[in-house]
Short mmCIF file of C-alpha atoms in Angstrom, two decimals:
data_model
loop_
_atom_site.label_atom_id
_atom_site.label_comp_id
_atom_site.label_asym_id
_atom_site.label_seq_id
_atom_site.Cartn_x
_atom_site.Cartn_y
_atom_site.Cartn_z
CA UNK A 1 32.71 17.88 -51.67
CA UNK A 2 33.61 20.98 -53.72
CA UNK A 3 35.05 20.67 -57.07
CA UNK A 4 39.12 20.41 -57.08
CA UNK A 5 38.95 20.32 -53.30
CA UNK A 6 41.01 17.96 -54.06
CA UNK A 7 43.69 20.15 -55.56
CA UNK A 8 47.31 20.97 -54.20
CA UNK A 9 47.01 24.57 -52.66
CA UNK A 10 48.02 27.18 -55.39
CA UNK A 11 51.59 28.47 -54.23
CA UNK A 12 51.69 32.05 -53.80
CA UNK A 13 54.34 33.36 -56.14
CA UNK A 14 55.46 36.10 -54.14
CA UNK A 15 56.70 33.37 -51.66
CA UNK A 16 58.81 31.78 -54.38
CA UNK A 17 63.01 32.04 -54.01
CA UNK A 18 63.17 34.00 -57.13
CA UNK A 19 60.76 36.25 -56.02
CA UNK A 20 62.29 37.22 -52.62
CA UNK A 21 66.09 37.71 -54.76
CA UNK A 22 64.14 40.01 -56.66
CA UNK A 23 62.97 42.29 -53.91
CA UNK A 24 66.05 42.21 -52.68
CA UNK A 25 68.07 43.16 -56.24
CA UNK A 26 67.67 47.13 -55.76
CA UNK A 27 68.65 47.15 -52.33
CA UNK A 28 71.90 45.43 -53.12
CA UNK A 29 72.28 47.87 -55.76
CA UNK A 30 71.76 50.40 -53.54
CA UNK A 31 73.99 49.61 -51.22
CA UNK A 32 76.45 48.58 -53.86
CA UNK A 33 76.39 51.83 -55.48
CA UNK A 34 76.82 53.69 -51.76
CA UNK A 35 79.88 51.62 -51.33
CA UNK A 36 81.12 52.54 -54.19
CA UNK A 37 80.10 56.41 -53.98
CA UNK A 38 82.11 56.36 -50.60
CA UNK A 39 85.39 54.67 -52.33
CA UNK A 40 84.95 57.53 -55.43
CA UNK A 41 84.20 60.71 -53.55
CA UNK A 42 83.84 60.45 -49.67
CA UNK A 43 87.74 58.34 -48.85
CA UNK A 44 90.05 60.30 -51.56
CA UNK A 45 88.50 63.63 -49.79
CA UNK A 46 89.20 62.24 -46.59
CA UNK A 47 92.37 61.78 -47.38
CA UNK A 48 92.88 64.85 -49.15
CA UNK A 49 92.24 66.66 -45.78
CA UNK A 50 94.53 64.82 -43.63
CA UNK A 51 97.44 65.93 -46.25
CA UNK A 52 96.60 68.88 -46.08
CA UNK A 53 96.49 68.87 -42.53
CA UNK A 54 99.98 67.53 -42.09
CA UNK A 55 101.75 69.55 -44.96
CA UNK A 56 99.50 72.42 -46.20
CA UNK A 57 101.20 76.23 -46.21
CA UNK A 58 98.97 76.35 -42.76
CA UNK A 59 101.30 75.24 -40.75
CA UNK A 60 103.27 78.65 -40.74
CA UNK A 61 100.42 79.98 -39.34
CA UNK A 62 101.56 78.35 -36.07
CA UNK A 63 104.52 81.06 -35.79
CA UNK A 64 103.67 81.72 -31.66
CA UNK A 65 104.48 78.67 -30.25
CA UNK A 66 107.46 78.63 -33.27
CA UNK A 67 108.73 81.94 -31.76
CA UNK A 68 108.64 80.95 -28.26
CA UNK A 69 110.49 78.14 -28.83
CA UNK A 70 112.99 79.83 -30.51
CA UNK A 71 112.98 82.16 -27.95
CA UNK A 72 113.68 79.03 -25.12
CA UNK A 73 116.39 77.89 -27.33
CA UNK A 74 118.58 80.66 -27.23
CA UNK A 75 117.91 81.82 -31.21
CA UNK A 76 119.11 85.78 -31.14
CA UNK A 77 119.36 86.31 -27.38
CA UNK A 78 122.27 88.47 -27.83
CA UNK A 79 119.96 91.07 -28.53
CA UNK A 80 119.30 91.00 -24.94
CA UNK A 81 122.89 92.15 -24.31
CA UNK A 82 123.13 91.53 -20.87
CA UNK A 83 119.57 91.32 -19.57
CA UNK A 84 117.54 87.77 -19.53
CA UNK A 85 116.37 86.03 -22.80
CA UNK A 86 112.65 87.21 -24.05
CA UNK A 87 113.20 90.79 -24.33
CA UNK A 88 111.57 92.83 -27.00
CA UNK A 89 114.30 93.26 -29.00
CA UNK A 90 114.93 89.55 -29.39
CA UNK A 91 111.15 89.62 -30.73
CA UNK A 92 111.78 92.53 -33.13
CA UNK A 93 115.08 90.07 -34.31
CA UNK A 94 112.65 87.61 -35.24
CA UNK A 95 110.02 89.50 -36.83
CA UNK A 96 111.17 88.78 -40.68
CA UNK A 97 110.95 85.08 -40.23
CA UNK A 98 106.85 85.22 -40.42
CA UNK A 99 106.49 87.78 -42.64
CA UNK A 100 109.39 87.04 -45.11
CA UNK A 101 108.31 83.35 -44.79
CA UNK A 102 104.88 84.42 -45.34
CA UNK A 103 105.59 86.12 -48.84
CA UNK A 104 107.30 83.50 -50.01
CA UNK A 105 104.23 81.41 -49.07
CA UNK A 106 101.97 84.43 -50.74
CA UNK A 107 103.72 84.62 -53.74
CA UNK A 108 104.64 81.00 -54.71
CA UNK A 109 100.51 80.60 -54.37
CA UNK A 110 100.15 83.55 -57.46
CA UNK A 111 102.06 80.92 -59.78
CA UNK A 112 100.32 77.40 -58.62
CA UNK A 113 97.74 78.34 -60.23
CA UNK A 114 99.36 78.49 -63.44
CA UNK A 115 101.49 75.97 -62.86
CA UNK A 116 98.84 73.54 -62.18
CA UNK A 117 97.57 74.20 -65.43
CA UNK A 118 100.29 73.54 -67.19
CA UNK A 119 101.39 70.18 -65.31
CA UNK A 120 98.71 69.32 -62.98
CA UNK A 121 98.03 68.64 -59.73
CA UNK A 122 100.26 65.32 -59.12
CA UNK A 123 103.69 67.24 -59.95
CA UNK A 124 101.94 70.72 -58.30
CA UNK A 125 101.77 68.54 -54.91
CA UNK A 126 104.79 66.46 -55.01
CA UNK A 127 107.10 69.28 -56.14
CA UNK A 128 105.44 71.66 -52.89
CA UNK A 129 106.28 68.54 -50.61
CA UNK A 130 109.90 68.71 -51.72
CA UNK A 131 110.10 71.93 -51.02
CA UNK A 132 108.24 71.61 -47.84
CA UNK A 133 110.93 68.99 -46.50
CA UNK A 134 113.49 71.24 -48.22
CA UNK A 135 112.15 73.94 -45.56
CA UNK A 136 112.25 71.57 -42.54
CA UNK A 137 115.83 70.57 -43.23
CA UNK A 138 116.80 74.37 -43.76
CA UNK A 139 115.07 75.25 -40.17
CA UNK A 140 116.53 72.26 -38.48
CA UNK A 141 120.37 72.92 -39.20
CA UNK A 142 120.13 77.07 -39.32
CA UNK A 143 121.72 79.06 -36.02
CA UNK A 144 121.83 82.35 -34.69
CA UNK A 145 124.46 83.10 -36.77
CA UNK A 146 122.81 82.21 -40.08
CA UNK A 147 121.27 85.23 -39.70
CA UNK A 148 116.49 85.67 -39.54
CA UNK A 149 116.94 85.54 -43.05
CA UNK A 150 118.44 81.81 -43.10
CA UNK A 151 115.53 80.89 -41.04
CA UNK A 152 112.93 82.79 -43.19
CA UNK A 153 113.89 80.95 -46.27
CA UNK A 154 113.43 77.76 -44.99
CA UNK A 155 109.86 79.43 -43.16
CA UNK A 156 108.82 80.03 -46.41
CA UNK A 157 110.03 76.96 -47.83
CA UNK A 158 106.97 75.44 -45.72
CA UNK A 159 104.70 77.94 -46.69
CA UNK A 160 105.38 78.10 -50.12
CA UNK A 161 105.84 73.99 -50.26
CA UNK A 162 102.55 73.34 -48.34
CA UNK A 163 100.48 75.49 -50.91
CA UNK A 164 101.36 74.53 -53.90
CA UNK A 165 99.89 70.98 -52.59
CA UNK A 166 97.16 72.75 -51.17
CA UNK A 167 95.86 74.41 -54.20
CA UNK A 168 95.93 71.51 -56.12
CA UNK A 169 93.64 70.23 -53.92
CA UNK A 170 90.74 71.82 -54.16
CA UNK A 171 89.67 70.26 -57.21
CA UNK A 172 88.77 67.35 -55.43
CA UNK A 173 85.96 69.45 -53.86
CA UNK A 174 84.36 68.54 -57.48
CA UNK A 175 83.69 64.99 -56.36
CA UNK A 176 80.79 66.36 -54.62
CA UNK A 177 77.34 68.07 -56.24
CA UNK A 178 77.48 71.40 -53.37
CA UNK A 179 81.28 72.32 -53.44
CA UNK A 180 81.36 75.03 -51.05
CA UNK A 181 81.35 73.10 -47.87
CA UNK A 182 84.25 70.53 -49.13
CA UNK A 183 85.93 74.21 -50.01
CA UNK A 184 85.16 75.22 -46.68
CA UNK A 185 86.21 71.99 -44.98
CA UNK A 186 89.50 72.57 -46.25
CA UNK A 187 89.85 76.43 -45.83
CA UNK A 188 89.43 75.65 -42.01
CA UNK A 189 92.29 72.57 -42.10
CA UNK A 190 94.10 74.78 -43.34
CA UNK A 191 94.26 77.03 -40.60
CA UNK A 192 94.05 73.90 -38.14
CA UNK A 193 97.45 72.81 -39.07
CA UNK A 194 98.76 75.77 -37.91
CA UNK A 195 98.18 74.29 -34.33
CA UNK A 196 100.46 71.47 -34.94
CA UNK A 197 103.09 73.47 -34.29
CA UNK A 198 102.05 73.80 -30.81
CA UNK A 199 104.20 70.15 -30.18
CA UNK A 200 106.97 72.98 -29.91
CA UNK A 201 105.20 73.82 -26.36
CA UNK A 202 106.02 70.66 -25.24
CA UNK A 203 109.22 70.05 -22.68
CA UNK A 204 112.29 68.92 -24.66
CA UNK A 205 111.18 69.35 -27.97
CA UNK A 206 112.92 71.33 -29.85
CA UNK A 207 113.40 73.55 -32.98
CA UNK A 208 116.45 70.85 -34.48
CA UNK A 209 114.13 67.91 -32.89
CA UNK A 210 110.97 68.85 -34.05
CA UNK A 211 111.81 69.90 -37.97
CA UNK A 212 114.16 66.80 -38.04
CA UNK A 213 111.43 64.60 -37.05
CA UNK A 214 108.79 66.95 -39.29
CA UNK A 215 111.59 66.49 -42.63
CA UNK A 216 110.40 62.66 -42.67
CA UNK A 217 107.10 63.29 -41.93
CA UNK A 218 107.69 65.74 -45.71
CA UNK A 219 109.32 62.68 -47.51
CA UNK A 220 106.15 60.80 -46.68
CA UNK A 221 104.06 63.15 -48.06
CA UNK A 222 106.29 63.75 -51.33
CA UNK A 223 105.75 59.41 -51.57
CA UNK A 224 102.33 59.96 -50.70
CA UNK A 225 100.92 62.66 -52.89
CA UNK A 226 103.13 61.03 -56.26
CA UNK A 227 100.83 58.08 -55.86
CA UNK A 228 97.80 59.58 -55.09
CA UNK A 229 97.25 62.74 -56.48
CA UNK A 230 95.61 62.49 -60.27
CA UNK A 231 98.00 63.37 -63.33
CA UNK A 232 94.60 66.22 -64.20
CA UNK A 233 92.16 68.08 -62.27
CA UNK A 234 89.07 66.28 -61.06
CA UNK A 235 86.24 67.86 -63.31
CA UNK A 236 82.01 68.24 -61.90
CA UNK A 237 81.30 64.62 -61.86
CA UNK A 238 83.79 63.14 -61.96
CA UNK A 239 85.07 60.35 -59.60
CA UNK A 240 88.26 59.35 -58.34
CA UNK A 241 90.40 56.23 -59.60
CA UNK A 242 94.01 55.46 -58.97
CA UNK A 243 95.96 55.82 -62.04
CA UNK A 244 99.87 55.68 -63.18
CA UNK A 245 101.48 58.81 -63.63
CA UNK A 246 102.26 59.81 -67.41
CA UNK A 247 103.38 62.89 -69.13
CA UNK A 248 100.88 63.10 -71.57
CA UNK A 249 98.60 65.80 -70.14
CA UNK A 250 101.43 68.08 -69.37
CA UNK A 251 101.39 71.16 -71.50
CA UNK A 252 102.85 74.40 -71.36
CA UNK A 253 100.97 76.06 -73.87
CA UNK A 254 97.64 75.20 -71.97
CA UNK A 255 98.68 78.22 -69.55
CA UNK A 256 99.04 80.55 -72.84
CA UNK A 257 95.48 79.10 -73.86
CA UNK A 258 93.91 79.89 -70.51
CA UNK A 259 95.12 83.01 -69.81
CA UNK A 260 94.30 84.57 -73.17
CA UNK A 261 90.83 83.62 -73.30
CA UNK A 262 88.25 86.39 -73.88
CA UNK A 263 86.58 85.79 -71.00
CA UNK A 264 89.58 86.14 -68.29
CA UNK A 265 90.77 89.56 -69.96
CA UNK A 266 86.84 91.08 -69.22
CA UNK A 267 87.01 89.80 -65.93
CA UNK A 268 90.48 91.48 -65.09
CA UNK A 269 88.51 94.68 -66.73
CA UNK A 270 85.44 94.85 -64.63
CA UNK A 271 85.17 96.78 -61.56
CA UNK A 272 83.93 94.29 -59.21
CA UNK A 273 86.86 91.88 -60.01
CA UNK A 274 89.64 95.06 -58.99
CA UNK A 275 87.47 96.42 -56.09
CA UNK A 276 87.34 92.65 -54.60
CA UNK A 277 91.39 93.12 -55.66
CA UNK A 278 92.08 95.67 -53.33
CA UNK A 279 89.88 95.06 -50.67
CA UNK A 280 91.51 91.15 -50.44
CA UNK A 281 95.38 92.16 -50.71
CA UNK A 282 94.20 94.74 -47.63
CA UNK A 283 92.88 92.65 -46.01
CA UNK A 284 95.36 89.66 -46.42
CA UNK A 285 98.66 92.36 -46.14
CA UNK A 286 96.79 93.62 -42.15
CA UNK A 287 96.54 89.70 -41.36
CA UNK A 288 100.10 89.39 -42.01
CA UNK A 289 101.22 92.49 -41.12
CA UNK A 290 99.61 91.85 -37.39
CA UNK A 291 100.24 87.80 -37.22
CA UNK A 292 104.31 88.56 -37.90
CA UNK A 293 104.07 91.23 -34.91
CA UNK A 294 102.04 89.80 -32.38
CA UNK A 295 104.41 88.34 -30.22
CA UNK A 296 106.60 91.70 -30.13
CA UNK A 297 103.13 93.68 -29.89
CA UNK A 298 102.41 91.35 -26.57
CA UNK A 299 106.51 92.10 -25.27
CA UNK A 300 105.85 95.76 -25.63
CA UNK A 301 102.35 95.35 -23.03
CA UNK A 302 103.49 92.74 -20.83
CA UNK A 303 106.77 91.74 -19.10
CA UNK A 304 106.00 88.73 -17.58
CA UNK A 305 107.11 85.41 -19.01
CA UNK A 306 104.60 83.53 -17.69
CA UNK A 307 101.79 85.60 -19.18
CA UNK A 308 103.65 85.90 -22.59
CA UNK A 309 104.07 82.00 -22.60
CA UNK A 310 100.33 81.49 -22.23
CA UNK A 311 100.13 83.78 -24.88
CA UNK A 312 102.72 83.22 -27.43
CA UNK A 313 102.69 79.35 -26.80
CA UNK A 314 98.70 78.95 -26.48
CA UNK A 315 96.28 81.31 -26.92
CA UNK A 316 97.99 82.60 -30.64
CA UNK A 317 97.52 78.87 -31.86
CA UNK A 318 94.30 78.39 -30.78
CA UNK A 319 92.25 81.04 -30.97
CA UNK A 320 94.36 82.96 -33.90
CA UNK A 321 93.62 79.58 -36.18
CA UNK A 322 90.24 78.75 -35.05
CA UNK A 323 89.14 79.74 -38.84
CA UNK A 324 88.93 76.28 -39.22
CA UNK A 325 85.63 76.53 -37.06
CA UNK A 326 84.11 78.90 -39.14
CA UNK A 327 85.04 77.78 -42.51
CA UNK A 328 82.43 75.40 -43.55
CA UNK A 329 79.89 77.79 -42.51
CA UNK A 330 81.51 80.44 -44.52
CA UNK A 331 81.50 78.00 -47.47
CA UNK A 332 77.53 77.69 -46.88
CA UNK A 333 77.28 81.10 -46.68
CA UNK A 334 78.87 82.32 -49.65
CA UNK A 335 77.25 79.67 -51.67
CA UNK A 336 72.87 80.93 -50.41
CA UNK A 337 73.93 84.82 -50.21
CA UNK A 338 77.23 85.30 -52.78
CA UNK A 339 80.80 86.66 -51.60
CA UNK A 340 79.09 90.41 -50.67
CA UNK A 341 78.11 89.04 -46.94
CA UNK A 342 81.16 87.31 -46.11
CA UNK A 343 83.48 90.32 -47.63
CA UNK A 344 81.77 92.52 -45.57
CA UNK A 345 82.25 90.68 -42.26
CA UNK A 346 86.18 90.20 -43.32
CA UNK A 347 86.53 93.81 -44.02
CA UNK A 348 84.80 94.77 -40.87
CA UNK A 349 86.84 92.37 -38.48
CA UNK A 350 90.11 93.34 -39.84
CA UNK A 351 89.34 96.92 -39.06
CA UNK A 352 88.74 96.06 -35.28
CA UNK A 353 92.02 93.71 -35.11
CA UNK A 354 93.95 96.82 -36.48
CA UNK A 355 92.48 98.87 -33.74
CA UNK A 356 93.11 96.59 -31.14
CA UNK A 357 96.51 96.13 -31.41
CA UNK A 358 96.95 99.52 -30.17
CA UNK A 359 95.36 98.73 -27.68
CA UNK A 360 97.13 99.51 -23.77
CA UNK A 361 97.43 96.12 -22.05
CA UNK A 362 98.17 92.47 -23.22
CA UNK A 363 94.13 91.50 -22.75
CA UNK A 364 93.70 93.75 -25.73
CA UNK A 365 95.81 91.18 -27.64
CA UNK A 366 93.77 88.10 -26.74
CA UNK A 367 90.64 89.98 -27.84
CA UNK A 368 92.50 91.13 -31.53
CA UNK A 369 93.31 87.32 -32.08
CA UNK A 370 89.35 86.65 -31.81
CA UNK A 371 89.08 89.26 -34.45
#
């Protein structure tokens, strides 16, 4: 017999208990730290986007089916005189609400900026969902006799509402290492919210219905945004935690301190920063120019209800805000080639919508939306 034949088998340590908890330690970890990366980053941003898909400035956007249903309840059909509801003229009454509405929007977004500087994003958000209700209320009491102006008011109440959350959300796009896809995930829900106005197409709904049922939907968002929106801008790195609101980061004289810096004052200098200055505010002033008269642009080529309906009610919705397709591609491409590319396409594409509306017949319309 061999010496210590005898002997107990030696036990092979990596069979032990302890052994097999340690190779499984990291993974845990792992998947600890994944859980946790999802409750930081991935579920506030998730949320983030279905705010802004319910109350972001967007929604304005959705101004055909908003007309046509104005148009089926009655609003300003004495400019028909005598002949049947849907005439051009009717249109033309209604052509302030958009763009009014959508100055209101366009100028209340110049000052978020600085506002959220001064008092952040919670106050930013729940302030623009006030107003946003405000603008629901406004639209769901206002009549004929209010006068378009009544109406654009509480248009751009919406508008103006919905962006000042929606600017103070981008910040959360800083909970993620590449930015410009979150940035371009919610430059397209933007635009997609536009199409929830298209509940307006359906039978029995109404303008006093739908913006008295939309109002609460606003006070939940004003509840919503107060608890979850940070006191302070996300910074790179940063993740998200629910905290109390407090006072202590709001300061006025931040906005004097960020304005004046060196820095800003070369930039507003530089050539590049005005030429992208004018070539933005025309392109942005021809968008709105052409989305407040599309629906009297489609009147003057087409009288047939029907065909206007499809239009007005369907095709402006859908293909006019499918942006929200493009976007995160946008965001991609912006952030391998820089903003030259992109500008280019923008400038190009609003050149052929402006020459399409000019065009004889209503198909020219469908193919201006694409553009």
């Amino acid at each position: 017999m061999e010496k210590g034949a005898d002997k107990a088998p030696r036990k092979d340590p990596s069979l032990s208990v302890e052994s097999y908890h340690a190779m499984q330690r990291p993974e845990t970890g792992n998947q600890q730290e994944e859980v946790e990366d999802h409750l930081s980053h991935t579920l506030p941003f998730v949320l983030v986007c279905c705010i802004t898909l319910l109350g972001s400035g967007g929604l304005i956007i959705g101004v055909g089916p908003f007309i046509e249903r104005m148009v089926k309840d009655g609003y300003f059909s004495d400019r028909c005189n005598d002949r049947e509801s849907g005439c051009a003229e009717q249109y033309d009454a209604m052509n302030p609400i958009f763009n009014g509405g959508f100055q209101i929007m366009t100028w209340t977004s110049a000052i978020t900026g600085i506002l959220l500087t001064a008092w952040g994003p919670r106050y930013n958000a729940t302030i623009g969902m006030i107003f946003l209700t405000i603008g629901c209320g406004i639209l769901a009491t206002a009549e004929t006799e209010d006068g378009p102006n009544f109406f654009m008011m509480g248009y751009g109440f919406i508008g103006g509402g919905g962006n000042l959350m929606y600017i103070s959300s981008f910040h959360f796009a800083n909970l993620f290492e590449n930015k410009a896809v979150p940035i371009g995930i919610l430059g397209g829900i933007f635009n997609l919210s536009g199409l929830l106005f298209m509940l307006l197409n359906i039978p029995g709904v109404t303008i006093k219905i739908f913006f008295s049922g939309y109002s609460f939907v606003g006070m939940g968002l004003v509840v919503l945004v107060a608890i979850f929106y940070p006191d302070d801008s996300i910074e790179d790195g940063e993740g998200y935690s629910l905290k109390f609101p407090t006072y202590s980061h709001v300061s006025c004289s931040r906005v004097y301190q960020e304005i004046c810096r060196p820095e800003v004052f070369k930039a507003v200098k530089s050539t590049r920063f005005l030429g992208f200055c004018v070539l933005f505010a025309w392109c942005t002033m021809s968008n709105v120019v052409i989305g407040g008269l599309v629906e009297s642009l489609a009147a003057s080529k087409s009288s047939d209800s029907d065909s206007l309906h499809i239009f007005n009610g369907y095709a402006y919705p859908i293909i006019g805000n499918s942006t929200f397709l493009f976007a995160p591609m946008v965001g991609y491409l912006i952030q391998e080639t820089g903003f030259a590319l992109s500008m280019t396409f923008c400038i190009v594409f609003t050149q052929i919508s402006l020459a399409l509306c000019w065009g004889p017949e209503l198909v020219s319309q469908y193919f201006m939306l694409f553009f």
